[in-house]
């Protein structure tokens, strides 16, 4: 039978931690028997890793796949709990008292942790500048808290719990806000053999800088100067992530990957030679990578784009307008506007992983 019966971590359920905030929790260690000279600790770890393969050597009449990758260490902190030679005079039996570690010592050279359950409180401060928790087919950024109990020579038990971290960035301080914002697009289309017409698309927004979980409201105006009706308009929010990696020969490589985060479809009958207005709303996910500019030392950079597409099946074409969206995040000092406590944001069931 193992000396360690169980090891558990207690943290706020379904919480998102802001960069720069505190992580507070408990480690509960339950022993079947007395443990001599244990090392009991909790670690906070944050890492990022990306990898992809691409074809190389095509210009030299040969082809081979080269693995490009990159990694980053964002945080690594350790809290080791002291094990002292002392008894709790009010505990009748070792292990009956939960809430404070129960220790006992026999020899001056040894520390003993008695059988039963022991609770250790811990807290860590996250660095003020961190990327958000992220996962894709090419890479991921992850954070976790890991508790472990080690004997004299080997690990007896460990428990890992992953965290959701909302990152921050100075991007919004370097980029002027575009408020309000107006984007226009126009397309001359042909239909019914020799007939032509013009369709104008206009998007208006009060602002284009948002925080995770915020509501995005915009107005789309479609001026249909053709004799055909328009039935479908697609609204989609895209994330464009540029990964920065290196080949085994230390050659720098980049890869761009785009994914659709949100999508809406408006099936509205837009009559000919008429103008139609559509007011749309997107609720952003509560956890998002912040928009970032290209800087050395980062493994990925993210930008966002709102794309409005007017489908014109009768002309075998479509009209698109693209609006740049900036995602930023408040620091812990100003997190009160998000109704957070100690920089911890609860996750609604709709946004849980």
CSV table of C-alpha atoms in Angstrom, one decimal:
chain,number,residue,atom,x,y,z
A,1,UNK,CA,0.0,0.0,0.0
A,2,UNK,CA,1.3,3.4,-0.9
A,3,UNK,CA,2.1,5.9,1.8
A,4,UNK,CA,0.1,8.6,-0.1
A,5,UNK,CA,-3.6,7.8,-0.2
A,6,UNK,CA,-4.6,10.9,-2.3
A,7,UNK,CA,-3.4,14.3,-3.3
A,8,UNK,CA,-5.9,17.0,-4.4
A,9,UNK,CA,-6.0,20.6,-5.6
A,10,UNK,CA,-8.8,22.9,-4.7
A,11,UNK,CA,-9.2,26.0,-6.9
A,12,UNK,CA,-12.2,28.2,-8.0
A,13,UNK,CA,-14.3,26.2,-10.4
A,14,UNK,CA,-14.4,27.3,-14.0
A,15,UNK,CA,-12.5,30.5,-13.5
A,16,UNK,CA,-10.5,32.7,-15.9
A,17,UNK,CA,-7.4,34.4,-14.4
A,18,UNK,CA,-6.3,37.7,-15.7
A,19,UNK,CA,-2.5,38.1,-16.2
A,20,UNK,CA,-1.1,39.9,-13.2
A,21,UNK,CA,-3.7,38.5,-10.8
A,22,UNK,CA,-3.3,36.1,-7.9
A,23,UNK,CA,-4.0,32.4,-7.9
A,24,UNK,CA,-5.2,31.1,-4.5
A,25,UNK,CA,-5.9,27.5,-3.7
A,26,UNK,CA,-5.4,24.6,-1.3
A,27,UNK,CA,-3.5,21.3,-1.6
A,28,UNK,CA,-4.9,18.4,0.4
A,29,UNK,CA,-2.5,15.5,1.0
A,30,UNK,CA,-3.9,12.4,2.6
A,31,UNK,CA,-1.4,9.8,4.0
A,32,UNK,CA,-2.0,6.1,4.9
A,33,UNK,CA,1.0,6.1,7.2
A,34,UNK,CA,3.7,8.4,8.6
A,35,UNK,CA,6.1,9.9,5.9
A,36,UNK,CA,9.7,10.6,6.8
A,37,UNK,CA,11.4,13.7,5.4
A,38,UNK,CA,8.8,14.5,2.7
A,39,UNK,CA,9.1,17.3,0.1
A,40,UNK,CA,5.7,18.8,-0.4
A,41,UNK,CA,5.3,21.5,-3.1
A,42,UNK,CA,3.1,23.2,-5.6
A,43,UNK,CA,4.3,24.6,-8.9
A,44,UNK,CA,2.8,27.2,-11.3
A,45,UNK,CA,3.8,26.6,-14.9
A,46,UNK,CA,3.0,28.3,-18.1
A,47,UNK,CA,4.4,27.3,-21.5
A,48,UNK,CA,3.8,27.6,-25.2
A,49,UNK,CA,4.8,25.3,-28.1
A,50,UNK,CA,4.1,25.4,-31.8
A,51,UNK,CA,5.0,22.9,-34.6
A,52,UNK,CA,4.2,22.4,-38.3
A,53,UNK,CA,5.8,20.7,-41.3
A,54,UNK,CA,6.4,22.3,-44.7
A,55,UNK,CA,8.0,21.3,-48.0
A,56,UNK,CA,11.6,22.4,-48.6
A,57,UNK,CA,14.1,22.0,-51.5
A,58,UNK,CA,11.6,22.3,-54.4
A,59,UNK,CA,13.9,24.7,-56.2
A,60,UNK,CA,16.7,22.1,-56.1
A,61,UNK,CA,14.6,19.4,-57.8
A,62,UNK,CA,14.0,17.5,-54.6
A,63,UNK,CA,11.3,17.6,-52.0
A,64,UNK,CA,11.3,16.8,-48.3
A,65,UNK,CA,9.3,17.8,-45.3
A,66,UNK,CA,11.0,20.0,-42.7
A,67,UNK,CA,9.6,20.3,-39.2
A,68,UNK,CA,9.4,23.9,-37.9
A,69,UNK,CA,8.8,24.6,-34.3
A,70,UNK,CA,9.3,27.0,-31.4
A,71,UNK,CA,8.6,27.1,-27.7
A,72,UNK,CA,8.4,29.6,-24.9
A,73,UNK,CA,8.4,29.5,-21.1
A,74,UNK,CA,6.1,32.1,-19.6
A,75,UNK,CA,6.1,31.3,-15.9
A,76,UNK,CA,7.5,28.7,-13.5
A,77,UNK,CA,7.1,29.3,-9.7
A,78,UNK,CA,7.5,26.8,-6.9
A,79,UNK,CA,6.1,26.9,-3.3
A,80,UNK,CA,7.7,24.3,-1.1
A,81,UNK,CA,6.0,23.8,2.2
A,82,UNK,CA,8.1,23.5,5.4
A,83,UNK,CA,7.8,20.3,7.4
A,84,UNK,CA,8.7,21.0,11.0
A,85,UNK,CA,9.0,18.9,14.1
A,86,UNK,CA,5.9,19.6,16.0
A,87,UNK,CA,2.6,18.2,17.2
A,88,UNK,CA,-0.9,19.7,17.3
A,89,UNK,CA,-1.8,19.4,21.0
A,90,UNK,CA,-5.5,19.5,20.2
A,91,UNK,CA,-5.5,16.6,17.7
A,92,UNK,CA,-6.5,13.4,19.4
A,93,UNK,CA,-5.3,11.1,16.6
A,94,UNK,CA,-2.8,11.9,13.8
A,95,UNK,CA,-4.8,12.8,10.7
A,96,UNK,CA,-8.0,13.8,12.6
A,97,UNK,CA,-7.4,17.6,12.2
A,98,UNK,CA,-7.9,19.0,8.7
A,99,UNK,CA,-7.1,22.6,7.9
A,100,UNK,CA,-3.5,22.8,9.1
A,101,UNK,CA,-0.6,20.3,8.4
A,102,UNK,CA,-0.1,17.8,11.2
A,103,UNK,CA,3.6,17.0,11.8
A,104,UNK,CA,5.5,15.0,14.3
A,105,UNK,CA,9.2,14.5,14.7
A,106,UNK,CA,11.2,11.9,16.6
A,107,UNK,CA,14.9,12.7,15.9
A,108,UNK,CA,16.4,16.1,15.5
A,109,UNK,CA,17.7,15.1,12.1
A,110,UNK,CA,14.3,13.9,10.7
A,111,UNK,CA,11.0,15.6,9.9
A,112,UNK,CA,7.8,13.5,10.0
A,113,UNK,CA,4.4,14.0,8.4
A,114,UNK,CA,1.8,11.9,10.2
A,115,UNK,CA,-0.9,9.8,8.7
A,116,UNK,CA,-4.2,11.5,7.9
A,117,UNK,CA,-5.2,14.5,5.9
A,118,UNK,CA,-3.2,17.8,5.7
A,119,UNK,CA,-4.2,21.0,4.0
A,120,UNK,CA,-1.7,23.5,2.6
A,121,UNK,CA,-2.7,26.9,1.5
A,122,UNK,CA,-0.8,28.5,-1.4
A,123,UNK,CA,-1.0,31.5,-3.7
A,124,UNK,CA,0.9,32.6,-6.8
A,125,UNK,CA,1.1,36.0,-8.6
A,126,UNK,CA,0.9,35.7,-12.4
A,127,UNK,CA,3.2,38.0,-14.4
A,128,UNK,CA,1.5,41.1,-15.7
A,129,UNK,CA,2.3,40.3,-19.4
A,130,UNK,CA,1.2,36.9,-20.6
A,131,UNK,CA,-0.5,35.4,-23.7
A,132,UNK,CA,-3.9,33.9,-23.3
A,133,UNK,CA,-4.6,30.2,-23.0
A,134,UNK,CA,-4.7,29.0,-26.6
A,135,UNK,CA,-5.0,25.8,-28.6
A,136,UNK,CA,-5.0,25.0,-32.3
A,137,UNK,CA,-3.7,22.3,-34.7
A,138,UNK,CA,-0.3,24.1,-34.9
A,139,UNK,CA,0.3,25.0,-31.3
A,140,UNK,CA,-0.9,25.8,-27.8
A,141,UNK,CA,-0.3,28.0,-24.8
A,142,UNK,CA,-1.2,26.3,-21.5
A,143,UNK,CA,-0.9,27.0,-17.8
A,144,UNK,CA,-1.3,24.6,-14.9
A,145,UNK,CA,-0.8,24.2,-11.2
A,146,UNK,CA,0.9,20.9,-10.1
A,147,UNK,CA,1.0,19.5,-6.5
A,148,UNK,CA,3.5,16.8,-5.7
A,149,UNK,CA,4.7,14.8,-2.7
A,150,UNK,CA,8.2,13.4,-2.8
A,151,UNK,CA,9.9,10.9,-0.5
A,152,UNK,CA,13.6,10.7,0.0
A,153,UNK,CA,14.4,9.6,-3.6
A,154,UNK,CA,11.3,9.6,-5.7
A,155,UNK,CA,7.9,11.2,-6.3
A,156,UNK,CA,5.1,9.4,-4.4
A,157,UNK,CA,2.2,11.3,-5.9
A,158,UNK,CA,1.3,14.3,-8.0
A,159,UNK,CA,-1.8,16.1,-9.3
A,160,UNK,CA,-2.0,18.6,-12.1
A,161,UNK,CA,-4.8,21.1,-12.8
A,162,UNK,CA,-4.9,23.2,-15.9
A,163,UNK,CA,-5.9,26.9,-15.7
A,164,UNK,CA,-7.6,29.4,-18.1
A,165,UNK,CA,-5.6,32.6,-18.3
A,166,UNK,CA,-6.7,35.7,-20.1
A,167,UNK,CA,-3.6,37.5,-21.4
A,168,UNK,CA,-2.9,41.2,-21.6
A,169,UNK,CA,-1.0,43.3,-24.1
A,170,UNK,CA,0.3,46.8,-24.7
A,171,UNK,CA,-1.0,46.7,-28.3
A,172,UNK,CA,-3.9,49.0,-27.6
A,173,UNK,CA,-1.6,51.6,-26.2
A,174,UNK,CA,0.5,51.7,-29.3
A,175,UNK,CA,-2.4,51.7,-31.9
A,176,UNK,CA,-4.8,54.6,-32.1
A,177,UNK,CA,-8.5,53.7,-31.7
A,178,UNK,CA,-10.6,53.9,-34.8
A,179,UNK,CA,-13.9,55.2,-33.4
A,180,UNK,CA,-16.3,55.4,-35.0
A,181,UNK,CA,-15.5,53.2,-38.0
A,182,UNK,CA,-16.8,53.1,-41.5
A,183,UNK,CA,-15.9,50.6,-44.2
A,184,UNK,CA,-17.3,50.5,-47.7
A,185,UNK,CA,-17.1,48.1,-50.6
A,186,UNK,CA,-18.6,48.3,-54.1
A,187,UNK,CA,-19.0,45.7,-56.9
A,188,UNK,CA,-20.3,46.1,-60.5
A,189,UNK,CA,-22.0,42.9,-61.4
A,190,UNK,CA,-23.3,41.4,-64.7
A,191,UNK,CA,-26.5,39.3,-64.9
A,192,UNK,CA,-29.0,38.2,-67.5
A,193,UNK,CA,-26.4,38.2,-70.2
A,194,UNK,CA,-25.8,41.9,-71.0
A,195,UNK,CA,-27.4,43.6,-68.0
A,196,UNK,CA,-25.2,45.3,-65.3
A,197,UNK,CA,-25.7,46.9,-61.9
A,198,UNK,CA,-23.9,48.0,-58.8
A,199,UNK,CA,-24.1,46.8,-55.2
A,200,UNK,CA,-22.7,48.9,-52.4
A,201,UNK,CA,-21.9,47.6,-49.0
A,202,UNK,CA,-21.3,49.8,-46.0
A,203,UNK,CA,-20.4,48.8,-42.4
A,204,UNK,CA,-20.6,51.2,-39.5
A,205,UNK,CA,-19.4,50.6,-35.9
A,206,UNK,CA,-19.1,52.9,-32.9
A,207,UNK,CA,-15.8,51.3,-32.1
A,208,UNK,CA,-13.6,48.5,-33.3
A,209,UNK,CA,-11.7,47.8,-30.0
A,210,UNK,CA,-13.2,45.3,-27.7
A,211,UNK,CA,-12.5,43.1,-24.6
A,212,UNK,CA,-13.1,39.4,-24.4
A,213,UNK,CA,-16.8,38.7,-23.5
A,214,UNK,CA,-17.9,42.1,-24.8
A,215,UNK,CA,-20.8,42.7,-27.2
A,216,UNK,CA,-19.9,43.7,-30.8
A,217,UNK,CA,-22.7,45.8,-32.5
A,218,UNK,CA,-22.5,46.9,-36.1
A,219,UNK,CA,-24.8,48.1,-38.8
A,220,UNK,CA,-24.7,46.8,-42.4
A,221,UNK,CA,-26.2,48.9,-45.2
A,222,UNK,CA,-26.7,47.3,-48.6
A,223,UNK,CA,-27.6,49.4,-51.6
A,224,UNK,CA,-28.8,47.0,-54.3
A,225,UNK,CA,-28.9,48.9,-57.6
A,226,UNK,CA,-29.8,45.8,-59.7
A,227,UNK,CA,-33.1,44.3,-60.8
A,228,UNK,CA,-32.3,41.1,-58.8
A,229,UNK,CA,-33.1,40.4,-55.1
A,230,UNK,CA,-30.5,39.6,-52.5
A,231,UNK,CA,-31.4,36.9,-50.0
A,232,UNK,CA,-28.3,36.0,-48.0
A,233,UNK,CA,-25.7,37.9,-46.0
A,234,UNK,CA,-23.0,36.2,-44.0
A,235,UNK,CA,-21.3,37.8,-41.0
A,236,UNK,CA,-18.2,36.1,-39.6
A,237,UNK,CA,-15.4,36.9,-37.2
A,238,UNK,CA,-12.0,35.5,-38.1
A,239,UNK,CA,-8.8,35.0,-36.1
A,240,UNK,CA,-5.6,35.2,-38.2
A,241,UNK,CA,-2.7,33.7,-36.3
A,242,UNK,CA,0.9,34.0,-37.5
A,243,UNK,CA,3.2,31.4,-36.1
A,244,UNK,CA,7.0,32.0,-35.8
A,245,UNK,CA,9.2,29.0,-35.8
A,246,UNK,CA,12.6,27.6,-36.8
A,247,UNK,CA,13.9,24.7,-38.9
A,248,UNK,CA,16.5,22.3,-37.5
A,249,UNK,CA,19.0,24.4,-39.2
A,250,UNK,CA,17.9,27.5,-37.3
A,251,UNK,CA,16.3,29.1,-40.3
A,252,UNK,CA,13.3,31.3,-39.4
A,253,UNK,CA,9.9,30.4,-40.8
A,254,UNK,CA,6.4,31.8,-40.5
A,255,UNK,CA,3.0,30.3,-41.1
A,256,UNK,CA,-0.4,32.0,-41.2
A,257,UNK,CA,-3.5,30.1,-40.2
A,258,UNK,CA,-7.1,31.5,-40.2
A,259,UNK,CA,-10.1,30.2,-38.3
A,260,UNK,CA,-13.7,31.2,-38.0
A,261,UNK,CA,-14.7,32.1,-34.4
A,262,UNK,CA,-18.2,33.4,-34.9
A,263,UNK,CA,-20.8,33.2,-37.7
A,264,UNK,CA,-24.2,34.6,-38.4
A,265,UNK,CA,-26.4,34.4,-41.5
A,266,UNK,CA,-29.1,36.9,-42.3
A,267,UNK,CA,-31.8,35.6,-44.6
A,268,UNK,CA,-33.5,38.9,-45.5
A,269,UNK,CA,-35.3,39.7,-48.7
A,270,UNK,CA,-33.4,42.8,-50.0
A,271,UNK,CA,-35.5,44.1,-52.9
A,272,UNK,CA,-34.1,45.5,-56.2
A,273,UNK,CA,-33.1,49.1,-56.5
A,274,UNK,CA,-33.5,49.6,-52.8
A,275,UNK,CA,-31.3,50.0,-49.6
A,276,UNK,CA,-31.5,47.6,-46.7
A,277,UNK,CA,-30.1,48.1,-43.2
A,278,UNK,CA,-29.2,45.2,-40.8
A,279,UNK,CA,-28.2,45.6,-37.2
A,280,UNK,CA,-26.1,42.7,-36.0
A,281,UNK,CA,-24.7,41.6,-32.6
A,282,UNK,CA,-21.9,39.3,-31.7
A,283,UNK,CA,-21.1,38.2,-28.2
A,284,UNK,CA,-17.3,37.6,-28.0
A,285,UNK,CA,-15.9,34.5,-26.2
A,286,UNK,CA,-14.8,35.3,-22.6
A,287,UNK,CA,-11.3,34.0,-23.3
A,288,UNK,CA,-9.5,35.3,-26.3
A,289,UNK,CA,-5.9,35.9,-27.4
A,290,UNK,CA,-5.3,39.7,-27.5
A,291,UNK,CA,-4.4,41.4,-30.7
A,292,UNK,CA,-0.6,41.6,-31.0
A,293,UNK,CA,1.9,43.3,-33.3
A,294,UNK,CA,4.9,41.4,-34.6
A,295,UNK,CA,7.7,41.5,-32.1
A,296,UNK,CA,10.9,39.3,-31.7
A,297,UNK,CA,10.7,36.6,-29.1
A,298,UNK,CA,7.0,35.8,-29.5
A,299,UNK,CA,6.0,32.4,-30.9
A,300,UNK,CA,2.7,33.7,-32.4
A,301,UNK,CA,0.8,36.9,-33.2
A,302,UNK,CA,-3.0,37.3,-33.6
A,303,UNK,CA,-5.2,39.7,-35.4
A,304,UNK,CA,-9.0,39.7,-35.9
A,305,UNK,CA,-11.2,40.6,-38.8
A,306,UNK,CA,-15.0,40.9,-39.2
A,307,UNK,CA,-16.0,39.8,-42.8
A,308,UNK,CA,-19.4,40.6,-44.2
A,309,UNK,CA,-20.2,38.7,-47.4
A,310,UNK,CA,-23.2,39.4,-49.7
A,311,UNK,CA,-23.9,36.3,-51.8
A,312,UNK,CA,-25.0,37.0,-55.4
A,313,UNK,CA,-25.7,33.5,-56.9
A,314,UNK,CA,-27.3,35.0,-60.0
A,315,UNK,CA,-24.0,36.7,-61.0
A,316,UNK,CA,-21.7,33.9,-59.9
A,317,UNK,CA,-19.9,36.3,-57.6
A,318,UNK,CA,-20.0,37.8,-54.1
A,319,UNK,CA,-19.2,41.1,-52.4
A,320,UNK,CA,-17.1,41.3,-49.3
A,321,UNK,CA,-16.2,44.0,-46.8
A,322,UNK,CA,-13.5,43.4,-44.1
A,323,UNK,CA,-13.3,45.3,-40.8
A,324,UNK,CA,-10.2,45.1,-38.6
A,325,UNK,CA,-11.1,44.2,-35.0
A,326,UNK,CA,-8.8,44.8,-32.1
A,327,UNK,CA,-9.0,42.6,-29.0
A,328,UNK,CA,-7.5,43.9,-25.8
A,329,UNK,CA,-7.7,43.1,-22.1
A,330,UNK,CA,-7.7,45.3,-19.0
A,331,UNK,CA,-5.0,45.0,-16.5
A,332,UNK,CA,-5.8,43.7,-13.0
A,333,UNK,CA,-5.8,47.3,-11.7
A,334,UNK,CA,-8.8,48.1,-13.9
A,335,UNK,CA,-10.4,44.7,-13.8
A,336,UNK,CA,-13.2,46.0,-11.5
A,337,UNK,CA,-15.1,47.1,-14.6
A,338,UNK,CA,-15.5,43.4,-15.4
A,339,UNK,CA,-17.0,42.6,-12.0
A,340,UNK,CA,-14.0,40.4,-11.1
A,341,UNK,CA,-12.5,39.7,-7.7
A,342,UNK,CA,-8.8,39.3,-7.5
A,343,UNK,CA,-8.6,39.2,-11.2
A,344,UNK,CA,-10.7,36.0,-11.4
A,345,UNK,CA,-13.5,35.9,-14.0
A,346,UNK,CA,-16.2,33.2,-13.7
A,347,UNK,CA,-17.0,31.2,-16.8
A,348,UNK,CA,-20.6,30.8,-17.9
A,349,UNK,CA,-21.7,27.3,-19.0
A,350,UNK,CA,-21.8,28.4,-22.6
A,351,UNK,CA,-18.1,29.2,-22.6
A,352,UNK,CA,-16.7,26.2,-20.8
A,353,UNK,CA,-14.2,24.0,-22.6
